[in-house]
mmCIF file of C-alpha atoms in Angstrom:
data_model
loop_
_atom_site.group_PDB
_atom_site.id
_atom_site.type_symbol
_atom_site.label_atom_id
_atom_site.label_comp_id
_atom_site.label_asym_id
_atom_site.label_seq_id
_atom_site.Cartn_x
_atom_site.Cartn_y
_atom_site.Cartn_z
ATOM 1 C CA UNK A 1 40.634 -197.995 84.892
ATOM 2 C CA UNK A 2 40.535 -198.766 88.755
ATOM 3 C CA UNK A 3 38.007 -197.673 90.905
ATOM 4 C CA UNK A 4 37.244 -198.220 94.572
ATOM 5 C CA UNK A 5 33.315 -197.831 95.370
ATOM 6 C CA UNK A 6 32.531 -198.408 99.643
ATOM 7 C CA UNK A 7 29.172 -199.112 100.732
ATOM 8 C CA UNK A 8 27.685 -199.795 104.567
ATOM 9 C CA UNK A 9 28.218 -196.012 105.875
ATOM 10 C CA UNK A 10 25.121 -194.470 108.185
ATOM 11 C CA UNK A 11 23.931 -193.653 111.840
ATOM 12 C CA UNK A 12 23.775 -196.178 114.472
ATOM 13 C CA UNK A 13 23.739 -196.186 118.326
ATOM 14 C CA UNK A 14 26.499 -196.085 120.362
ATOM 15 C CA UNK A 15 27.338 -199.871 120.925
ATOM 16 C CA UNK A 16 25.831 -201.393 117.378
ATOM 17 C CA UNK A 17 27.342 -202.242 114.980
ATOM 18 C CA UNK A 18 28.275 -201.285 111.271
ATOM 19 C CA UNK A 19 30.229 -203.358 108.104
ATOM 20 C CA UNK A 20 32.086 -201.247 105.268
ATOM 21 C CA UNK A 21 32.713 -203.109 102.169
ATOM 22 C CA UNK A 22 35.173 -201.779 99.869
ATOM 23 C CA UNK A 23 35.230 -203.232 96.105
ATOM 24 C CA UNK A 24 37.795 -202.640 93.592
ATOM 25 C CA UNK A 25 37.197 -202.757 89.566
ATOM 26 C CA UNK A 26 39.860 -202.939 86.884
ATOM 27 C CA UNK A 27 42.452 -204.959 89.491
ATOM 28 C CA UNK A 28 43.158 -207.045 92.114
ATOM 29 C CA UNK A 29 44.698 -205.267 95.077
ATOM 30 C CA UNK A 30 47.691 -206.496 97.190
ATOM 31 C CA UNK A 31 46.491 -204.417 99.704
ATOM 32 C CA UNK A 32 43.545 -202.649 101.161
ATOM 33 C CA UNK A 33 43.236 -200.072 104.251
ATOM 34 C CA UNK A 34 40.751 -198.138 106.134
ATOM 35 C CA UNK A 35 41.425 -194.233 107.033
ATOM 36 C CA UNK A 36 38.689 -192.070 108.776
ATOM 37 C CA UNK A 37 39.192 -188.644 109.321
ATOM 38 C CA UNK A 38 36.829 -186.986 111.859
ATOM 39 C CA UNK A 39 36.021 -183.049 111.620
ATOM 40 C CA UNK A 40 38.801 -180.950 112.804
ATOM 41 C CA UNK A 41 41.386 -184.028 113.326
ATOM 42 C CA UNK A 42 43.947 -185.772 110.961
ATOM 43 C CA UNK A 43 43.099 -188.562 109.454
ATOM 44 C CA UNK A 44 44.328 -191.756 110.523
ATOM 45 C CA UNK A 45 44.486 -195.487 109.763
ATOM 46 C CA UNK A 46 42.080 -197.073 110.834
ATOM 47 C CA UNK A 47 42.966 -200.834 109.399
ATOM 48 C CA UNK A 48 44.847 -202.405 106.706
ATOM 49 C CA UNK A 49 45.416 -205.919 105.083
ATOM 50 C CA UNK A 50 48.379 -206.815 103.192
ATOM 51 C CA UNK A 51 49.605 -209.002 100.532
ATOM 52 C CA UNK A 52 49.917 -212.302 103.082
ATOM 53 C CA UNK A 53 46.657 -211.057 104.771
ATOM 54 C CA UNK A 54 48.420 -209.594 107.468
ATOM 55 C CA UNK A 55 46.531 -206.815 109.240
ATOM 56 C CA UNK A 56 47.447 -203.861 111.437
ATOM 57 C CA UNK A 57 44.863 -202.157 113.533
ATOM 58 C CA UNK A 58 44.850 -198.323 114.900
ATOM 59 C CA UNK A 59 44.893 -199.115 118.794
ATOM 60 C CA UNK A 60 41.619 -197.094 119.347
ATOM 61 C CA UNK A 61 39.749 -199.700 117.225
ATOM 62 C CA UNK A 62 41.857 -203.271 118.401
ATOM 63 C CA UNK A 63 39.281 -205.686 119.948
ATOM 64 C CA UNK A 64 36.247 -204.121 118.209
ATOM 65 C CA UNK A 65 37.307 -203.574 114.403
ATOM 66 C CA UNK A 66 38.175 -206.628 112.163
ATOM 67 C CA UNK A 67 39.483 -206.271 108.348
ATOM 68 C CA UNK A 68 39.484 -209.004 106.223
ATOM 69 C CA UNK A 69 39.229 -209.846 102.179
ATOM 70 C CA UNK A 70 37.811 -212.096 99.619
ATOM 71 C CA UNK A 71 39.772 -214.644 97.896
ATOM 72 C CA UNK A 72 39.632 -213.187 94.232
ATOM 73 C CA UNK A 73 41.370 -209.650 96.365
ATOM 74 C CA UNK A 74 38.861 -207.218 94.933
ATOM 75 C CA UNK A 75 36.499 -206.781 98.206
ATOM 76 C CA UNK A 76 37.971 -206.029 101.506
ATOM 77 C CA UNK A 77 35.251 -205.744 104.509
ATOM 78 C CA UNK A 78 35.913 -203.667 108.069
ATOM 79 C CA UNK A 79 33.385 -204.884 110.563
ATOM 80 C CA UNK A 80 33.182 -202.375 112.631
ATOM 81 C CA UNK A 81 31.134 -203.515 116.589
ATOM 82 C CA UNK A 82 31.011 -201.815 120.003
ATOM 83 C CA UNK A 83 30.710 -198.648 117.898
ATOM 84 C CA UNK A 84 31.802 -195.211 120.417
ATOM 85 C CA UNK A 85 30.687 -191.335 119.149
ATOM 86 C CA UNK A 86 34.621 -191.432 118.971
ATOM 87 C CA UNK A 87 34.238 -193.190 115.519
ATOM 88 C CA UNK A 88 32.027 -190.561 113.981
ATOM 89 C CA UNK A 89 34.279 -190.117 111.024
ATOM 90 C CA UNK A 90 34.484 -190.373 107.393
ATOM 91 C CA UNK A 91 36.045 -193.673 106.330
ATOM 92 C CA UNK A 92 37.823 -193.664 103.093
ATOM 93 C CA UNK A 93 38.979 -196.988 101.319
ATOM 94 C CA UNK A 94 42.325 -196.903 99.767
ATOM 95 C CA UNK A 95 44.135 -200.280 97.630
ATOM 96 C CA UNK A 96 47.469 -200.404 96.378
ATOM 97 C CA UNK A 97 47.590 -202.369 93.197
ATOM 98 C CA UNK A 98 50.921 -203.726 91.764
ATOM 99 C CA UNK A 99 51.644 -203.071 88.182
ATOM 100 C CA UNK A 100 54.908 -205.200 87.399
ATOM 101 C CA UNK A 101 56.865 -204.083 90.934
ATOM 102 C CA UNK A 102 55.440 -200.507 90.712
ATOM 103 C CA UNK A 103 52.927 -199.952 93.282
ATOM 104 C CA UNK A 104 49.944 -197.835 92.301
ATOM 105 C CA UNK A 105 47.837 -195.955 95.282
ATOM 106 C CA UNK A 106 44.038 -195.438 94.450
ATOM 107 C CA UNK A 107 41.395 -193.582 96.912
ATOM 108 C CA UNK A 108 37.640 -194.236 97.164
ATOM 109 C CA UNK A 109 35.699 -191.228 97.988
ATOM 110 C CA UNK A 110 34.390 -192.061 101.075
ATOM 111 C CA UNK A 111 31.522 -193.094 103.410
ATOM 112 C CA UNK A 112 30.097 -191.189 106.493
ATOM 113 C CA UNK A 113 29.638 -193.422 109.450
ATOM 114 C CA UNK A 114 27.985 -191.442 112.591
ATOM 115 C CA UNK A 115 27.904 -192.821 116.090
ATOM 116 C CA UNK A 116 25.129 -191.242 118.321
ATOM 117 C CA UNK A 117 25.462 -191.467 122.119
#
């Protein structure tokens, strides 16, 4: 069975700096995104890597956000610096696993991260 567990979530200053790791069990992803989703607003994509390690960045967090993965594909990391109150969200891990050509969506459950000014 495939799971998705995140750790790194908590309160920080405005300005530090935070890392999310997101591990999956029972696969190998081909890809592995970020959403947050902040109290009364939609949530939104934060980052994403794909299969050739191609990554694709919300423009609210390009320059200060970086995604990136291990080489076995089962931990995928979002280093998160310069950190703004705006980011006060909760940031859910998601991985798409292939199963023959059939692409399979899981969710973690998510991990508060809270920005203080």
């Amino acid at each position: 069975q495939v799971q998705l567990v995140e750790s790194g979530g908590g309160l920080v200053q405005a300005g530090e700096s935070l890392t999310l790791s997101c591990t999956i069990s029972g696969s190998a992803f081909t890809a592995m995104g970020w959403y947050r989703q902040a109290p009364g607003k939609q949530r939104e994509l934060v980052a994403s890597i794909g299969r050739d390690d191609r990554t694709n960045y919300a423009d609210s967090v390009k320059g200060r956000f970086s995604i990136s993965r291990d080489s076995a594909k089962t931990t995928a990391t979002l280093q998160m610096n310069s950190l703004k109150p705006a980011d006060t969200a909760v940031y859910t891990c998601t991985a798409t696993v292939l199963r023959g050509r059939e692409p399979y969506n899981y969710w973690g459950k998510g991990t508060q991260v809270t920005v203080s000014s």
